[in-house]
PDB file of C-alpha atoms in Angstrom:
ATOM      1  CA  MET A 232     -25.150  42.644 -42.101  1.00 79.00           C
ATOM      2  CA  ARG A 233     -22.320  44.684 -43.634  1.00 88.00           C
ATOM      3  CA  GLU A 234     -21.776  46.768 -40.449  1.00 92.00           C
ATOM      4  CA  MET A 235     -21.661  43.652 -38.138  1.00 91.00           C
ATOM      5  CA  ALA A 236     -19.419  41.991 -40.563  1.00 90.00           C
ATOM      6  CA  GLU A 237     -16.941  44.935 -40.550  1.00 94.00           C
ATOM      7  CA  ALA A 238     -17.043  45.242 -36.823  1.00 94.00           C
ATOM      8  CA  THR A 239     -16.301  41.466 -36.315  1.00 93.00           C
ATOM      9  CA  ARG A 240     -13.455  41.534 -38.832  1.00 93.00           C
ATOM     10  CA  SER A 241     -11.607  44.202 -36.598  1.00 93.00           C
ATOM     11  CA  TRP A 242     -11.801  41.899 -33.595  1.00 91.00           C
ATOM     12  CA  GLU A 243     -11.098  38.875 -35.568  1.00 90.00           C
ATOM     13  CA  GLN A 244      -7.854  40.442 -36.766  1.00 89.00           C
ATOM     14  CA  ALA A 245      -6.994  41.912 -33.199  1.00 87.00           C
ATOM     15  CA  ALA A 246      -8.159  39.182 -30.795  1.00 84.00           C
ATOM     16  CA  HIS A 247      -7.807  35.982 -32.870  1.00 81.00           C
ATOM     17  CA  VAL A 248     -11.471  35.216 -32.684  1.00 85.00           C
ATOM     18  CA  ASP A 249     -13.575  33.800 -35.642  1.00 83.00           C
ATOM     19  CA  PHE A 250     -16.987  35.220 -35.967  1.00 82.00           C
ATOM     20  CA  ARG A 251     -19.312  33.420 -38.161  1.00 81.00           C
ATOM     21  CA  TYR A 252     -22.423  34.510 -39.701  1.00 77.00           C
ATOM     22  CA  ARG A 253     -25.290  31.880 -39.473  1.00 78.00           C
ATOM     23  CA  PRO A 254     -28.196  32.834 -41.773  1.00 79.00           C
ATOM     24  CA  ALA A 255     -30.014  29.566 -41.238  1.00 79.00           C
ATOM     25  CA  ALA A 256     -30.645  30.832 -37.576  1.00 77.00           C
ATOM     26  CA  ASP A 257     -32.372  34.127 -38.617  1.00 77.00           C
ATOM     27  CA  ALA A 258     -35.869  32.613 -38.165  1.00 77.00           C
ATOM     28  CA  ASP A 259     -35.225  31.675 -34.660  1.00 77.00           C
ATOM     29  CA  CYS A 260     -32.431  34.173 -33.615  1.00 77.00           C
ATOM     30  CA  ARG A 261     -31.948  34.092 -29.839  1.00 75.00           C
ATOM     31  CA  PRO A 262     -29.394  33.395 -27.245  1.00 76.00           C
ATOM     32  CA  GLY A 263     -28.855  29.583 -26.699  1.00 71.00           C
ATOM     33  CA  SER A 264     -30.484  28.565 -29.897  1.00 67.00           C
ATOM     34  CA  VAL A 265     -27.822  28.082 -32.715  1.00 69.00           C
ATOM     35  CA  ALA A 266     -26.210  31.170 -31.392  1.00 73.00           C
ATOM     36  CA  LEU A 267     -24.469  32.008 -28.158  1.00 75.00           C
ATOM     37  CA  PHE A 268     -25.642  35.685 -28.305  1.00 82.00           C
ATOM     38  CA  ALA A 269     -28.227  37.795 -30.243  1.00 83.00           C
ATOM     39  CA  VAL A 270     -27.649  41.018 -31.942  1.00 87.00           C
ATOM     40  CA  GLN A 271     -31.046  42.875 -32.061  1.00 87.00           C
ATOM     41  CA  PRO A 272     -32.033  46.346 -33.082  1.00 89.00           C
ATOM     42  CA  TRP A 273     -34.106  48.240 -30.870  1.00 90.00           C
ATOM     43  CA  SER A 274     -35.648  51.673 -30.434  1.00 93.00           C
ATOM     44  CA  THR A 275     -34.689  52.656 -26.985  1.00 92.00           C
ATOM     45  CA  GLY A 276     -31.602  54.607 -27.941  1.00 93.00           C
ATOM     46  CA  GLY A 277     -27.906  53.964 -27.929  1.00 93.00           C
ATOM     47  CA  ALA A 278     -26.540  50.482 -27.640  1.00 95.00           C
ATOM     48  CA  MET A 279     -25.891  47.799 -24.964  1.00 94.00           C
ATOM     49  CA  ALA A 280     -24.061  44.449 -24.655  1.00 93.00           C
ATOM     50  CA  PHE A 281     -23.323  41.896 -22.045  1.00 91.00           C
ATOM     51  CA  PHE A 282     -20.201  40.285 -20.642  1.00 88.00           C
ATOM     52  CA  PRO A 283     -19.268  36.630 -21.137  1.00 86.00           C
ATOM     53  CA  ALA A 284     -20.187  35.428 -17.733  1.00 86.00           C
ATOM     54  CA  MET A 285     -23.676  36.698 -17.840  1.00 88.00           C
ATOM     55  CA  PRO A 286     -26.672  34.160 -18.019  1.00 90.00           C
ATOM     56  CA  GLU A 287     -27.453  32.821 -21.525  1.00 85.00           C
ATOM     57  CA  SER A 288     -30.942  34.533 -21.498  1.00 86.00           C
ATOM     58  CA  THR A 289     -29.354  37.890 -21.204  1.00 88.00           C
ATOM     59  CA  ARG A 290     -26.682  37.527 -23.970  1.00 87.00           C
ATOM     60  CA  VAL A 291     -28.115  40.092 -26.297  1.00 89.00           C
ATOM     61  CA  LEU A 292     -26.320  43.021 -28.050  1.00 92.00           C
ATOM     62  CA  TYR A 293     -28.859  45.815 -28.626  1.00 93.00           C
ATOM     63  CA  ILE A 294     -28.361  48.635 -30.978  1.00 94.00           C
ATOM     64  CA  ASP A 295     -30.680  51.532 -32.094  1.00 94.00           C
ATOM     65  CA  TYR A 296     -29.408  52.141 -35.697  1.00 92.00           C
ATOM     66  CA  VAL A 297     -31.887  55.034 -36.257  1.00 93.00           C
ATOM     67  CA  ASP A 298     -30.715  56.737 -33.149  1.00 93.00           C
ATOM     68  CA  PHE A 299     -27.086  56.748 -34.180  1.00 91.00           C
ATOM     69  CA  ASP A 300     -27.883  57.637 -37.781  1.00 90.00           C
ATOM     70  CA  GLU A 301     -30.312  60.432 -37.082  1.00 92.00           C
ATOM     71  CA  ASN A 302     -30.075  61.810 -33.566  1.00 92.00           C
ATOM     72  CA  PRO A 303     -28.294  65.203 -33.764  1.00 93.00           C
ATOM     73  CA  ASP A 304     -27.051  64.797 -30.152  1.00 90.00           C
ATOM     74  CA  TRP A 305     -24.850  61.915 -31.248  1.00 87.00           C
ATOM     75  CA  LYS A 306     -23.504  64.003 -34.077  1.00 85.00           C
ATOM     76  CA  ALA A 307     -22.861  66.962 -31.879  1.00 86.00           C
ATOM     77  CA  ALA A 308     -21.144  65.042 -29.149  1.00 83.00           C
ATOM     78  CA  THR A 309     -19.349  62.465 -31.323  1.00 85.00           C
ATOM     79  CA  PRO A 310     -19.021  63.750 -34.878  1.00 87.00           C
ATOM     80  CA  ASN A 311     -17.305  60.797 -36.286  1.00 88.00           C
ATOM     81  CA  ILE A 312     -19.277  58.041 -34.620  1.00 88.00           C
ATOM     82  CA  THR A 313     -20.545  55.172 -36.904  1.00 91.00           C
ATOM     83  CA  THR A 314     -22.682  52.224 -36.272  1.00 92.00           C
ATOM     84  CA  VAL A 315     -19.775  50.017 -37.234  1.00 94.00           C
ATOM     85  CA  GLY A 316     -17.760  51.765 -34.446  1.00 94.00           C
ATOM     86  CA  VAL A 317     -20.600  51.207 -31.953  1.00 95.00           C
ATOM     87  CA  LEU A 318     -20.642  47.638 -32.763  1.00 95.00           C
ATOM     88  CA  ARG A 319     -16.899  47.277 -32.310  1.00 95.00           C
ATOM     89  CA  HIS A 320     -17.316  48.828 -28.818  1.00 94.00           C
ATOM     90  CA  GLU A 321     -20.222  46.492 -27.907  1.00 94.00           C
ATOM     91  CA  LEU A 322     -18.292  43.457 -29.260  1.00 94.00           C
ATOM     92  CA  GLY A 323     -15.440  44.379 -26.992  1.00 92.00           C
ATOM     93  CA  HIS A 324     -17.867  43.939 -24.031  1.00 91.00           C
ATOM     94  CA  VAL A 325     -19.076  40.567 -25.494  1.00 90.00           C
ATOM     95  CA  LEU A 326     -15.280  39.624 -25.469  1.00 88.00           C
ATOM     96  CA  GLY A 327     -14.985  40.589 -21.903  1.00 87.00           C
ATOM     97  CA  LEU A 328     -13.546  44.136 -21.989  1.00 88.00           C
ATOM     98  CA  ARG A 329     -14.751  46.912 -19.664  1.00 87.00           C
ATOM     99  CA  HIS A 330     -15.001  50.697 -20.499  1.00 87.00           C
ATOM    100  CA  GLU A 331     -11.549  52.322 -20.611  1.00 86.00           C
ATOM    101  CA  HIS A 332     -12.902  55.494 -18.781  1.00 82.00           C
ATOM    102  CA  THR A 333     -13.795  53.502 -15.630  1.00 82.00           C
ATOM    103  CA  ARG A 334     -10.084  53.717 -14.679  1.00 78.00           C
ATOM    104  CA  LEU A 335     -10.379  57.349 -13.838  1.00 70.00           C
ATOM    105  CA  PRO A 336     -12.061  57.596 -10.504  1.00 66.00           C
ATOM    106  CA  SER A 337     -12.460  61.280 -11.125  1.00 64.00           C
ATOM    107  CA  SER A 338     -14.383  60.898 -14.363  1.00 69.00           C
ATOM    108  CA  VAL A 339     -18.038  61.645 -14.556  1.00 74.00           C
ATOM    109  CA  CYS A 340     -18.428  58.219 -16.194  1.00 81.00           C
ATOM    110  CA  PHE A 341     -16.566  56.192 -13.390  1.00 78.00           C
ATOM    111  CA  GLU A 342     -18.414  53.120 -12.965  1.00 79.00           C
ATOM    112  CA  ASP A 343     -16.639  50.900 -10.309  1.00 79.00           C
ATOM    113  CA  ASP A 344     -13.307  49.221  -9.253  1.00 78.00           C
ATOM    114  CA  ALA A 345     -14.166  45.782 -10.817  1.00 79.00           C
ATOM    115  CA  TRP A 346     -11.772  45.672 -13.669  1.00 80.00           C
ATOM    116  CA  ALA A 347      -8.247  44.383 -14.587  1.00 79.00           C
ATOM    117  CA  GLU A 348      -5.579  46.398 -16.224  1.00 77.00           C
ATOM    118  CA  LEU A 349      -4.704  44.827 -19.592  1.00 79.00           C
ATOM    119  CA  GLY A 350      -2.327  47.640 -20.671  1.00 80.00           C
ATOM    120  CA  GLU A 351      -1.583  51.446 -20.427  1.00 83.00           C
ATOM    121  CA  TYR A 352      -4.534  53.846 -20.221  1.00 84.00           C
ATOM    122  CA  ASP A 353      -5.793  54.644 -23.784  1.00 86.00           C
ATOM    123  CA  HIS A 354      -7.976  57.733 -24.129  1.00 85.00           C
ATOM    124  CA  ARG A 355      -8.744  56.836 -27.792  1.00 87.00           C
ATOM    125  CA  SER A 356      -9.687  53.136 -27.084  1.00 89.00           C
ATOM    126  CA  VAL A 357     -12.702  51.729 -28.722  1.00 92.00           C
ATOM    127  CA  MET A 358     -13.788  51.024 -25.085  1.00 90.00           C
ATOM    128  CA  HIS A 359     -13.616  54.607 -23.918  1.00 87.00           C
ATOM    129  CA  TYR A 360     -16.824  56.753 -24.107  1.00 84.00           C
ATOM    130  CA  GLN A 361     -15.844  59.763 -26.303  1.00 82.00           C
ATOM    131  CA  TRP A 362     -17.686  62.272 -23.876  1.00 81.00           C
ATOM    132  CA  CYS A 363     -16.185  60.945 -20.694  1.00 81.00           C
ATOM    133  CA  THR A 364     -13.134  62.599 -18.958  1.00 76.00           C
ATOM    134  CA  GLY A 365     -10.019  61.938 -21.059  1.00 77.00           C
ATOM    135  CA  GLY A 366     -12.030  60.796 -24.213  1.00 78.00           C
ATOM    136  CA  VAL A 367     -11.468  62.025 -27.648  1.00 79.00           C
ATOM    137  CA  SER A 368     -14.635  63.388 -29.326  1.00 75.00           C
ATOM    138  CA  THR A 369     -13.217  62.905 -32.846  1.00 76.00           C
ATOM    139  CA  THR A 370     -12.556  59.217 -32.592  1.00 79.00           C
ATOM    140  CA  ASP A 371     -14.569  56.856 -34.737  1.00 85.00           C
ATOM    141  CA  TYR A 372     -14.246  53.851 -32.529  1.00 88.00           C
ATOM    142  CA  THR A 373     -11.616  51.956 -34.529  1.00 88.00           C
ATOM    143  CA  LEU A 374      -9.423  49.701 -32.527  1.00 90.00           C
ATOM    144  CA  THR A 375      -6.283  51.496 -31.501  1.00 89.00           C
ATOM    145  CA  ILE A 376      -2.791  49.728 -31.323  1.00 86.00           C
ATOM    146  CA  ALA A 377      -3.323  49.560 -27.547  1.00 85.00           C
ATOM    147  CA  ASP A 378      -6.743  47.961 -27.902  1.00 84.00           C
ATOM    148  CA  GLN A 379      -5.067  45.392 -30.168  1.00 83.00           C
ATOM    149  CA  GLU A 380      -2.165  44.751 -27.884  1.00 78.00           C
ATOM    150  CA  ALA A 381      -4.196  44.666 -24.521  1.00 66.00           C
ATOM    151  CA  ARG A 382      -7.174  42.624 -25.834  1.00 57.00           C
ATOM    152  CA  ALA A 383      -8.885  40.198 -23.667  1.00 50.00           C
ATOM    153  CA  PRO A 384      -7.704  36.633 -24.506  1.00 50.00           C
ATOM    154  CA  SER A 385     -10.174  34.521 -26.485  1.00 49.00           C
ATOM    155  CA  THR A 386     -10.415  31.257 -28.150  1.00 45.00           C
ATOM    156  CA  ALA A 387     -13.985  31.842 -29.134  1.00 50.00           C
ATOM    157  CA  ARG A 388     -15.548  31.035 -32.644  1.00 52.00           C
ATOM    158  CA  PRO A 389     -18.525  33.536 -32.544  1.00 55.00           C
ATOM    159  CA  ARG A 390     -21.221  32.850 -35.068  1.00 51.00           C
ATOM    160  CA  TRP A 391     -23.924  35.467 -35.952  1.00 56.00           C
ATOM    161  CA  CYS A 392     -27.054  35.424 -38.037  1.00 50.00           C
ATOM    162  CA  GLY A 393     -29.699  38.118 -38.566  1.00 52.00           C
ATOM    163  CA  THR A 394     -31.769  40.198 -40.839  1.00 46.00           C
ATOM    164  CA  SER A 395     -32.010  43.723 -41.930  1.00 44.00           C
ATOM    165  CA  ARG A 396     -30.727  46.551 -39.735  1.00 54.00           C
ATOM    166  CA  ARG A 397     -33.792  49.021 -40.583  1.00 46.00           C
ATOM    167  CA  SER A 398     -36.619  46.871 -39.075  1.00 43.00           C
ATOM    168  CA  PRO A 399     -36.251  47.026 -35.179  1.00 41.00           C
ATOM    169  CA  SER A 400     -39.880  45.889 -34.730  1.00 39.00           C
ATOM    170  CA  THR A 401     -39.677  42.846 -36.946  1.00 36.00           C
ATOM    171  CA  SER A 402     -35.912  41.892 -37.255  1.00 37.00           C
ATOM    172  CA  THR A 403     -33.474  40.164 -35.106  1.00 38.00           C
ATOM    173  CA  THR A 404     -29.783  39.479 -35.744  1.00 40.00           C
ATOM    174  CA  THR A 405     -28.065  36.871 -33.640  1.00 39.00           C
ATOM    175  CA  ALA A 406     -24.367  36.319 -33.163  1.00 44.00           C
ATOM    176  CA  ALA A 407     -23.043  33.221 -31.451  1.00 40.00           C
ATOM    177  CA  ALA A 408     -19.791  32.557 -29.694  1.00 40.00           C
ATOM    178  CA  THR A 409     -18.869  28.980 -29.361  1.00 35.00           C
ATOM    179  CA  SER A 410     -15.839  27.262 -28.241  1.00 32.00           C
ATOM    180  CA  PRO A 411     -13.589  25.609 -30.842  1.00 32.00           C
TER     181      PRO A 411
END
């Protein structure tokens, strides 16, 4: 809970959204119940989120806490990465932001041309994979000034609920974004 709360506070200050923790929804924490989106631990490695226009049933932010905490490959490639930073990055997707590194067609991480420029290219952006062309391996995924200035506009009031970060087989965390 602490990590999600810290990550949501960063976006609340930058993007003027109001994330809300909904502990009453923990027992039935899934997209479309009390919450617009779920945050769930998983054991597949890494993290993954969704974009706002995706179907309700797919609105889940997944994160493998153990992978980020204990996998030596993460520490070697991204020594300052934290799960709070990863959650900040994934919440950027929830708010509609694409990866910053996709702007570079020559990047090994280029995805596609389906993005809109919100500001100048920012190699330290929370949305830029650290290991991709132009990325900074020492970043900790805090929001940069450019991230804050070029944020996706939002009037959401996201609510979230959930349980412990350490029980991927039994716990679910749900976050919800609802219109004011």
